[in-house]
Each structure stands twice: as C-alpha cells, then as structure tokens.
C-alpha cells in the first residue's frame, strides 16, 4: 500500500503525477498534497493517474473534495490517464459526467 505523488507548479498550472494505490491508508497523504493546491484562485490542476493501480471509494472522496474546492476558487481540474477500471469507478458514481476526465495522456496517439 504505497503511493507516490510528484507535483510540478508553474504559474497557475500544476501537474500532479500519482502512482501506486489510493485507498483508506494512502488517501490522507493524497488529500494533504492536493487540497492546498485546490485552494489557489483560478488555478488549473492536471492529475495523471496512469500509474495508479488501485483506487477505492476513499480515493473518489478525495477527488470529489478537490473538485469542489477548485471549482469554488474558479479553477479547473483535469484527470488524465485513467485505466478502464478507474474510468468505470468514475462512470458508476456519475463523476465522469461532471469532471473533465480522459483515459488518454496528452500527446498519446489516438
């Protein structure tokens, strides 16, 4: 049960690469890393989930909280690189209809 979070900030754009598992054990670390970013006014956060091997409802809760925070600060959140399994989680919960989500990474062949 490990998670790695790498953040790169430049002006109002922040990219976050996450790898490992997002569950009840690792979600607090993820929440801590993302929530302060979401509180910045008009920021854009792009989160790469292509290396996430597992996520449970606790992880979904973190992303819902980040999404609400960033929207209330006139920012944007984009999730990239979701596996079929992760995409299905967001679809089942209806989050895929309100969040900007893509299974492809920018620059990938279509």
mmCIF file of N, CA and C in Angstrom:
data_model
loop_
_atom_site.group_PDB
_atom_site.id
_atom_site.type_symbol
_atom_site.label_atom_id
_atom_site.label_comp_id
_atom_site.label_asym_id
_atom_site.label_seq_id
_atom_site.Cartn_x
_atom_site.Cartn_y
_atom_site.Cartn_z
ATOM 1 N N UNK A 1 0.822 -1.180 0.000
ATOM 2 C CA UNK A 1 0.000 0.000 0.000
ATOM 3 C C UNK A 1 0.867 1.246 0.000
ATOM 4 N N UNK A 2 1.357 1.592 -1.156
ATOM 5 C CA UNK A 2 2.202 2.761 -1.314
ATOM 6 C C UNK A 2 1.611 3.703 -2.329
ATOM 7 N N UNK A 3 1.959 4.971 -2.171
ATOM 8 C CA UNK A 3 1.555 5.980 -3.133
ATOM 9 C C UNK A 3 2.724 6.937 -3.326
ATOM 10 N N UNK A 4 2.895 7.374 -4.554
ATOM 11 C CA UNK A 4 3.913 8.361 -4.878
ATOM 12 C C UNK A 4 3.202 9.534 -5.549
ATOM 13 N N UNK A 5 3.513 10.742 -5.090
ATOM 14 C CA UNK A 5 2.868 11.941 -5.612
ATOM 15 C C UNK A 5 3.958 12.928 -5.995
ATOM 16 N N UNK A 6 4.025 13.264 -7.275
ATOM 17 C CA UNK A 6 5.023 14.214 -7.766
ATOM 18 C C UNK A 6 4.297 15.424 -8.329
ATOM 19 N N UNK A 7 4.588 16.593 -7.775
ATOM 20 C CA UNK A 7 3.899 17.826 -8.148
ATOM 21 C C UNK A 7 4.866 18.793 -8.807
ATOM 22 N N UNK A 8 4.402 19.393 -9.915
ATOM 23 C CA UNK A 8 5.179 20.430 -10.604
ATOM 24 C C UNK A 8 4.271 21.635 -10.780
ATOM 25 N N UNK A 9 4.705 22.786 -10.280
ATOM 26 C CA UNK A 9 3.915 24.011 -10.377
ATOM 27 C C UNK A 9 4.625 25.035 -11.239
ATOM 28 N N UNK A 10 3.832 25.685 -12.113
ATOM 29 C CA UNK A 10 4.343 26.783 -12.911
ATOM 30 C C UNK A 10 3.197 27.758 -13.131
ATOM 31 N N UNK A 11 3.321 28.947 -12.562
ATOM 32 C CA UNK A 11 2.267 29.959 -12.611
ATOM 33 C C UNK A 11 0.969 29.373 -12.056
ATOM 34 N N UNK A 12 -0.094 29.383 -12.847
ATOM 35 C CA UNK A 12 -1.385 28.865 -12.380
ATOM 36 C C UNK A 12 -1.596 27.401 -12.750
ATOM 37 N N UNK A 13 -0.626 26.780 -13.406
ATOM 38 C CA UNK A 13 -0.764 25.393 -13.840
ATOM 39 C C UNK A 13 0.039 24.470 -12.926
ATOM 40 N N UNK A 14 -0.625 23.444 -12.434
ATOM 41 C CA UNK A 14 0.027 22.435 -11.607
ATOM 42 C C UNK A 14 -0.236 21.073 -12.208
ATOM 43 N N UNK A 15 0.818 20.295 -12.410
ATOM 44 C CA UNK A 15 0.657 18.918 -12.849
ATOM 45 C C UNK A 15 1.041 18.007 -11.696
ATOM 46 N N UNK A 16 0.253 16.959 -11.536
ATOM 47 C CA UNK A 16 0.475 16.013 -10.447
ATOM 48 C C UNK A 16 0.492 14.611 -11.035
ATOM 49 N N UNK A 17 1.582 13.902 -10.835
ATOM 50 C CA UNK A 17 1.694 12.507 -11.265
ATOM 51 C C UNK A 17 1.552 11.629 -10.031
ATOM 52 N N UNK A 18 0.560 10.733 -10.075
ATOM 53 C CA UNK A 18 0.301 9.848 -8.942
ATOM 54 C C UNK A 18 0.552 8.413 -9.384
ATOM 55 N N UNK A 19 1.231 7.649 -8.553
ATOM 56 C CA UNK A 19 1.413 6.228 -8.840
ATOM 57 C C UNK A 19 1.192 5.429 -7.560
ATOM 58 N N UNK A 20 0.751 4.190 -7.748
ATOM 59 C CA UNK A 20 0.506 3.311 -6.615
ATOM 60 C C UNK A 20 -0.969 3.120 -6.359
ATOM 61 N N UNK A 21 -1.316 2.925 -5.088
ATOM 62 C CA UNK A 21 -2.689 2.642 -4.687
ATOM 63 C C UNK A 21 -3.276 3.810 -3.915
ATOM 64 N N UNK A 22 -4.551 4.108 -4.199
ATOM 65 C CA UNK A 22 -5.272 5.145 -3.466
ATOM 66 C C UNK A 22 -6.377 4.442 -2.693
ATOM 67 N N UNK A 23 -6.196 4.360 -1.380
ATOM 68 C CA UNK A 23 -7.156 3.667 -0.525
ATOM 69 C C UNK A 23 -7.231 4.386 0.822
ATOM 70 N N UNK A 24 -7.892 3.786 1.776
ATOM 71 C CA UNK A 24 -8.069 4.409 3.086
ATOM 72 C C UNK A 24 -6.733 4.729 3.760
ATOM 73 N N UNK A 25 -5.725 3.946 3.461
ATOM 74 C CA UNK A 25 -4.405 4.146 4.068
ATOM 75 C C UNK A 25 -3.653 5.315 3.421
ATOM 76 N N UNK A 26 -3.722 5.436 2.091
ATOM 77 C CA UNK A 26 -2.943 6.455 1.377
ATOM 78 C C UNK A 26 -3.722 7.736 1.077
ATOM 79 N N UNK A 27 -5.054 7.698 1.167
ATOM 80 C CA UNK A 27 -5.875 8.861 0.829
ATOM 81 C C UNK A 27 -5.534 10.110 1.653
ATOM 82 N N UNK A 28 -5.246 9.997 2.954
ATOM 83 C CA UNK A 28 -4.892 11.208 3.699
ATOM 84 C C UNK A 28 -3.655 11.919 3.130
ATOM 85 N N UNK A 29 -2.663 11.168 2.708
ATOM 86 C CA UNK A 29 -1.466 11.768 2.108
ATOM 87 C C UNK A 29 -1.835 12.472 0.806
ATOM 88 N N UNK A 30 -2.681 11.833 -0.005
ATOM 89 C CA UNK A 30 -3.116 12.435 -1.264
ATOM 90 C C UNK A 30 -3.919 13.697 -0.998
ATOM 91 N N UNK A 31 -4.839 13.625 -0.058
ATOM 92 C CA UNK A 31 -5.667 14.788 0.302
ATOM 93 C C UNK A 31 -4.776 15.955 0.720
ATOM 94 N N UNK A 32 -3.802 15.675 1.564
ATOM 95 C CA UNK A 32 -2.889 16.718 2.041
ATOM 96 C C UNK A 32 -2.124 17.361 0.884
ATOM 97 N N UNK A 33 -1.722 16.549 -0.076
ATOM 98 C CA UNK A 33 -0.962 17.061 -1.220
ATOM 99 C C UNK A 33 -1.809 17.899 -2.171
ATOM 100 N N UNK A 34 -3.083 17.540 -2.330
ATOM 101 C CA UNK A 34 -3.918 18.190 -3.335
ATOM 102 C C UNK A 34 -4.748 19.360 -2.813
ATOM 103 N N UNK A 35 -5.186 19.302 -1.564
ATOM 104 C CA UNK A 35 -6.130 20.309 -1.094
ATOM 105 C C UNK A 35 -5.551 21.714 -1.070
ATOM 106 N N UNK A 36 -4.289 21.864 -0.700
ATOM 107 C CA UNK A 36 -3.723 23.221 -0.685
ATOM 108 C C UNK A 36 -3.596 23.768 -2.105
ATOM 109 N N UNK A 37 -3.388 22.891 -3.087
ATOM 110 C CA UNK A 37 -3.320 23.330 -4.487
ATOM 111 C C UNK A 37 -4.682 23.817 -4.967
ATOM 112 N N UNK A 38 -5.734 23.146 -4.533
ATOM 113 C CA UNK A 38 -7.098 23.460 -4.967
ATOM 114 C C UNK A 38 -7.612 24.761 -4.360
ATOM 115 N N UNK A 39 -6.953 25.266 -3.332
ATOM 116 C CA UNK A 39 -7.398 26.493 -2.687
ATOM 117 C C UNK A 39 -6.866 27.750 -3.357
ATOM 118 N N UNK A 40 -5.961 27.597 -4.305
ATOM 119 C CA UNK A 40 -5.420 28.753 -5.016
ATOM 120 C C UNK A 40 -6.439 29.249 -6.029
ATOM 121 N N UNK A 41 -6.586 30.546 -6.128
ATOM 122 C CA UNK A 41 -7.541 31.159 -7.043
ATOM 123 C C UNK A 41 -7.160 30.893 -8.502
ATOM 124 N N UNK A 42 -8.147 30.486 -9.286
ATOM 125 C CA UNK A 42 -8.044 30.308 -10.732
ATOM 126 C C UNK A 42 -6.893 29.404 -11.170
ATOM 127 N N UNK A 43 -6.572 28.419 -10.366
ATOM 128 C CA UNK A 43 -5.507 27.500 -10.749
ATOM 129 C C UNK A 43 -6.059 26.378 -11.638
ATOM 130 N N UNK A 44 -5.173 25.777 -12.382
ATOM 131 C CA UNK A 44 -5.506 24.631 -13.223
ATOM 132 C C UNK A 44 -4.661 23.466 -12.727
ATOM 133 N N UNK A 45 -5.326 22.379 -12.352
ATOM 134 C CA UNK A 45 -4.621 21.200 -11.862
ATOM 135 C C UNK A 45 -4.888 20.052 -12.819
ATOM 136 N N UNK A 46 -3.816 19.482 -13.331
ATOM 137 C CA UNK A 46 -3.903 18.312 -14.204
ATOM 138 C C UNK A 46 -3.283 17.144 -13.450
ATOM 139 N N UNK A 47 -4.086 16.101 -13.247
ATOM 140 C CA UNK A 47 -3.631 14.953 -12.474
ATOM 141 C C UNK A 47 -3.522 13.739 -13.384
ATOM 142 N N UNK A 48 -2.322 13.180 -13.446
ATOM 143 C CA UNK A 48 -2.052 11.989 -14.239
ATOM 144 C C UNK A 48 -2.208 10.758 -13.344
ATOM 145 N N UNK A 49 -3.194 9.915 -13.682
ATOM 146 C CA UNK A 49 -3.467 8.713 -12.898
ATOM 147 C C UNK A 49 -3.054 7.438 -13.626
ATOM 148 N N UNK A 50 -2.236 7.559 -14.664
ATOM 149 C CA UNK A 50 -1.894 6.398 -15.492
ATOM 150 C C UNK A 50 -1.113 5.325 -14.732
ATOM 151 N N UNK A 51 -0.475 5.687 -13.621
ATOM 152 C CA UNK A 51 0.300 4.722 -12.840
ATOM 153 C C UNK A 51 -0.410 4.299 -11.554
ATOM 154 N N UNK A 52 -1.684 4.649 -11.430
ATOM 155 C CA UNK A 52 -2.463 4.233 -10.260
ATOM 156 C C UNK A 52 -2.977 2.821 -10.517
ATOM 157 N N UNK A 53 -2.648 1.904 -9.624
ATOM 158 C CA UNK A 53 -3.002 0.501 -9.813
ATOM 159 C C UNK A 53 -4.301 0.108 -9.124
ATOM 160 N N UNK A 54 -4.750 0.943 -8.168
ATOM 161 C CA UNK A 54 -5.967 0.620 -7.421
ATOM 162 C C UNK A 54 -6.515 1.888 -6.786
ATOM 163 N N UNK A 55 -7.843 2.016 -6.765
ATOM 164 C CA UNK A 55 -8.464 3.115 -6.043
ATOM 165 C C UNK A 55 -9.814 2.650 -5.506
ATOM 166 N N UNK A 56 -10.091 3.009 -4.255
ATOM 167 C CA UNK A 56 -11.382 2.664 -3.659
ATOM 168 C C UNK A 56 -12.203 3.938 -3.456
ATOM 169 N N UNK A 57 -13.316 3.807 -2.753
ATOM 170 C CA UNK A 57 -14.224 4.942 -2.565
ATOM 171 C C UNK A 57 -13.581 6.079 -1.769
ATOM 172 N N UNK A 58 -12.613 5.762 -0.939
ATOM 173 C CA UNK A 58 -11.907 6.805 -0.197
ATOM 174 C C UNK A 58 -11.176 7.733 -1.161
ATOM 175 N N UNK A 59 -10.560 7.151 -2.179
ATOM 176 C CA UNK A 59 -9.891 7.937 -3.208
ATOM 177 C C UNK A 59 -10.861 8.799 -3.991
ATOM 178 N N UNK A 60 -12.011 8.225 -4.317
ATOM 179 C CA UNK A 60 -13.039 9.011 -5.015
ATOM 180 C C UNK A 60 -13.440 10.222 -4.175
ATOM 181 N N UNK A 61 -13.558 10.004 -2.876
ATOM 182 C CA UNK A 61 -13.908 11.100 -1.978
ATOM 183 C C UNK A 61 -12.890 12.227 -2.006
ATOM 184 N N UNK A 62 -11.615 11.871 -2.104
ATOM 185 C CA UNK A 62 -10.563 12.891 -2.195
ATOM 186 C C UNK A 62 -10.764 13.717 -3.461
ATOM 187 N N UNK A 63 -11.012 13.057 -4.579
ATOM 188 C CA UNK A 63 -11.172 13.783 -5.842
ATOM 189 C C UNK A 63 -12.436 14.638 -5.855
ATOM 190 N N UNK A 64 -13.500 14.182 -5.226
ATOM 191 C CA UNK A 64 -14.721 14.993 -5.116
ATOM 192 C C UNK A 64 -14.421 16.256 -4.311
ATOM 193 N N UNK A 65 -13.717 16.108 -3.192
ATOM 194 C CA UNK A 65 -13.366 17.258 -2.367
ATOM 195 C C UNK A 65 -12.476 18.250 -3.098
ATOM 196 N N UNK A 66 -11.481 17.742 -3.812
ATOM 197 C CA UNK A 66 -10.586 18.602 -4.583
ATOM 198 C C UNK A 66 -11.379 19.323 -5.672
ATOM 199 N N UNK A 67 -12.245 18.585 -6.357
ATOM 200 C CA UNK A 67 -13.066 19.167 -7.416
ATOM 201 C C UNK A 67 -13.924 20.311 -6.873
ATOM 202 N N UNK A 68 -14.578 20.101 -5.749
ATOM 203 C CA UNK A 68 -15.425 21.144 -5.158
ATOM 204 C C UNK A 68 -14.595 22.358 -4.760
ATOM 205 N N UNK A 69 -13.440 22.108 -4.154
ATOM 206 C CA UNK A 69 -12.558 23.190 -3.732
ATOM 207 C C UNK A 69 -12.078 24.022 -4.908
ATOM 208 N N UNK A 70 -11.612 23.354 -5.927
ATOM 209 C CA UNK A 70 -11.049 24.084 -7.065
ATOM 210 C C UNK A 70 -12.140 24.847 -7.823
ATOM 211 N N UNK A 71 -13.318 24.260 -7.922
ATOM 212 C CA UNK A 71 -14.425 24.954 -8.601
ATOM 213 C C UNK A 71 -14.844 26.201 -7.823
ATOM 214 N N UNK A 72 -14.851 26.123 -6.496
ATOM 215 C CA UNK A 72 -15.246 27.281 -5.688
ATOM 216 C C UNK A 72 -14.211 28.405 -5.773
ATOM 217 N N UNK A 73 -13.017 28.089 -6.249
ATOM 218 C CA UNK A 73 -11.960 29.086 -6.424
ATOM 219 C C UNK A 73 -11.742 29.432 -7.896
ATOM 220 N N UNK A 74 -12.763 29.142 -8.722
ATOM 221 C CA UNK A 74 -12.731 29.454 -10.164
ATOM 222 C C UNK A 74 -11.571 28.780 -10.885
ATOM 223 N N UNK A 75 -11.201 27.596 -10.451
ATOM 224 C CA UNK A 75 -10.127 26.853 -11.089
ATOM 225 C C UNK A 75 -10.666 25.700 -11.916
ATOM 226 N N UNK A 76 -9.747 24.919 -12.457
ATOM 227 C CA UNK A 76 -10.102 23.783 -13.289
ATOM 228 C C UNK A 76 -9.320 22.553 -12.832
ATOM 229 N N UNK A 77 -9.994 21.398 -12.912
ATOM 230 C CA UNK A 77 -9.372 20.124 -12.584
ATOM 231 C C UNK A 77 -9.532 19.200 -13.781
ATOM 232 N N UNK A 78 -8.442 18.544 -14.152
ATOM 233 C CA UNK A 78 -8.494 17.579 -15.248
ATOM 234 C C UNK A 78 -7.775 16.313 -14.804
ATOM 235 N N UNK A 79 -8.436 15.172 -14.981
ATOM 236 C CA UNK A 79 -7.856 13.877 -14.652
ATOM 237 C C UNK A 79 -7.510 13.163 -15.944
ATOM 238 N N UNK A 80 -6.269 12.693 -16.046
ATOM 239 C CA UNK A 80 -5.787 12.036 -17.266
ATOM 240 C C UNK A 80 -5.264 10.640 -16.976
ATOM 241 N N UNK A 81 -5.267 9.811 -18.008
ATOM 242 C CA UNK A 81 -4.601 8.513 -17.944
ATOM 243 C C UNK A 81 -5.321 7.465 -17.125
ATOM 244 N N UNK A 82 -6.635 7.579 -16.994
ATOM 245 C CA UNK A 82 -7.371 6.598 -16.206
ATOM 246 C C UNK A 82 -7.415 5.250 -16.911
ATOM 247 N N UNK A 83 -7.141 4.204 -16.161
ATOM 248 C CA UNK A 83 -7.290 2.850 -16.689
ATOM 249 C C UNK A 83 -8.783 2.576 -16.864
ATOM 250 N N UNK A 84 -9.108 1.498 -17.555
ATOM 251 C CA UNK A 84 -10.512 1.125 -17.727
ATOM 252 C C UNK A 84 -11.196 0.936 -16.379
ATOM 253 N N UNK A 85 -10.491 0.345 -15.446
ATOM 254 C CA UNK A 85 -11.050 0.094 -14.110
ATOM 255 C C UNK A 85 -11.356 1.404 -13.388
ATOM 256 N N UNK A 86 -10.411 2.363 -13.431
ATOM 257 C CA UNK A 86 -10.649 3.651 -12.776
ATOM 258 C C UNK A 86 -11.754 4.421 -13.486
ATOM 259 N N UNK A 87 -11.749 4.390 -14.811
ATOM 260 C CA UNK A 87 -12.790 5.083 -15.565
ATOM 261 C C UNK A 87 -14.165 4.543 -15.178
ATOM 262 N N UNK A 88 -14.246 3.253 -15.012
ATOM 263 C CA UNK A 88 -15.518 2.617 -14.634
ATOM 264 C C UNK A 88 -15.992 3.116 -13.264
ATOM 265 N N UNK A 89 -15.074 3.288 -12.308
ATOM 266 C CA UNK A 89 -15.433 3.832 -10.997
ATOM 267 C C UNK A 89 -16.066 5.216 -11.118
ATOM 268 N N UNK A 90 -15.460 6.066 -11.940
ATOM 269 C CA UNK A 90 -15.976 7.417 -12.116
ATOM 270 C C UNK A 90 -17.308 7.397 -12.876
ATOM 271 N N UNK A 91 -17.469 6.455 -13.798
ATOM 272 C CA UNK A 91 -18.725 6.344 -14.533
ATOM 273 C C UNK A 91 -19.859 5.856 -13.630
ATOM 274 N N UNK A 92 -19.593 4.821 -12.841
ATOM 275 C CA UNK A 92 -20.615 4.253 -11.955
ATOM 276 C C UNK A 92 -21.144 5.302 -10.977
ATOM 277 N N UNK A 93 -20.265 6.142 -10.478
ATOM 278 C CA UNK A 93 -20.656 7.149 -9.495
ATOM 279 C C UNK A 93 -21.231 8.411 -10.130
ATOM 280 N N UNK A 94 -21.168 8.506 -11.461
ATOM 281 C CA UNK A 94 -21.669 9.685 -12.155
ATOM 282 C C UNK A 94 -20.672 10.827 -12.203
ATOM 283 N N UNK A 95 -19.499 10.643 -11.619
ATOM 284 C CA UNK A 95 -18.492 11.705 -11.597
ATOM 285 C C UNK A 95 -17.922 12.002 -12.985
ATOM 286 N N UNK A 96 -17.976 11.017 -13.877
ATOM 287 C CA UNK A 96 -17.435 11.221 -15.226
ATOM 288 C C UNK A 96 -18.246 12.244 -16.014
ATOM 289 N N UNK A 97 -19.476 12.516 -15.589
ATOM 290 C CA UNK A 97 -20.303 13.495 -16.298
ATOM 291 C C UNK A 97 -20.074 14.917 -15.804
ATOM 292 N N UNK A 98 -19.456 15.081 -14.636
ATOM 293 C CA UNK A 98 -19.235 16.428 -14.112
ATOM 294 C C UNK A 98 -17.756 16.822 -14.067
ATOM 295 N N UNK A 99 -16.871 15.843 -14.128
ATOM 296 C CA UNK A 99 -15.434 16.123 -14.096
ATOM 297 C C UNK A 99 -14.843 15.973 -15.498
ATOM 298 N N UNK A 100 -13.741 16.690 -15.736
ATOM 299 C CA UNK A 100 -13.011 16.588 -17.000
ATOM 300 C C UNK A 100 -12.061 15.399 -16.875
ATOM 301 N N UNK A 101 -12.431 14.282 -17.508
ATOM 302 C CA UNK A 101 -11.692 13.033 -17.356
ATOM 303 C C UNK A 101 -11.355 12.466 -18.724
ATOM 304 N N UNK A 102 -10.133 11.962 -18.872
ATOM 305 C CA UNK A 102 -9.720 11.330 -20.112
ATOM 306 C C UNK A 102 -8.848 10.118 -19.811
ATOM 307 N N UNK A 103 -9.035 9.066 -20.597
ATOM 308 C CA UNK A 103 -8.184 7.894 -20.422
ATOM 309 C C UNK A 103 -6.852 8.097 -21.130
ATOM 310 N N UNK A 104 -6.769 9.091 -22.000
ATOM 311 C CA UNK A 104 -5.541 9.334 -22.760
ATOM 312 C C UNK A 104 -4.722 10.451 -22.107
ATOM 313 N N UNK A 105 -3.425 10.332 -22.288
ATOM 314 C CA UNK A 105 -2.494 11.359 -21.863
ATOM 315 C C UNK A 105 -2.263 12.257 -23.075
ATOM 316 N N UNK A 106 -2.175 13.555 -22.861
ATOM 317 C CA UNK A 106 -1.925 14.467 -23.974
ATOM 318 C C UNK A 106 -0.644 14.057 -24.705
ATOM 319 N N UNK A 107 -0.730 14.063 -26.024
ATOM 320 C CA UNK A 107 0.427 13.681 -26.827
ATOM 321 C C UNK A 107 0.416 12.213 -27.210
ATOM 322 N N UNK A 108 -0.461 11.404 -26.607
ATOM 323 C CA UNK A 108 -0.583 9.991 -26.946
ATOM 324 C C UNK A 108 -1.279 9.841 -28.289
ATOM 325 N N UNK A 109 -0.928 8.816 -29.005
ATOM 326 C CA UNK A 109 -1.603 8.521 -30.256
ATOM 327 C C UNK A 109 -3.046 8.107 -29.948
ATOM 328 N N UNK A 110 -3.969 8.511 -30.823
ATOM 329 C CA UNK A 110 -5.376 8.190 -30.591
ATOM 330 C C UNK A 110 -5.772 6.889 -31.192
#
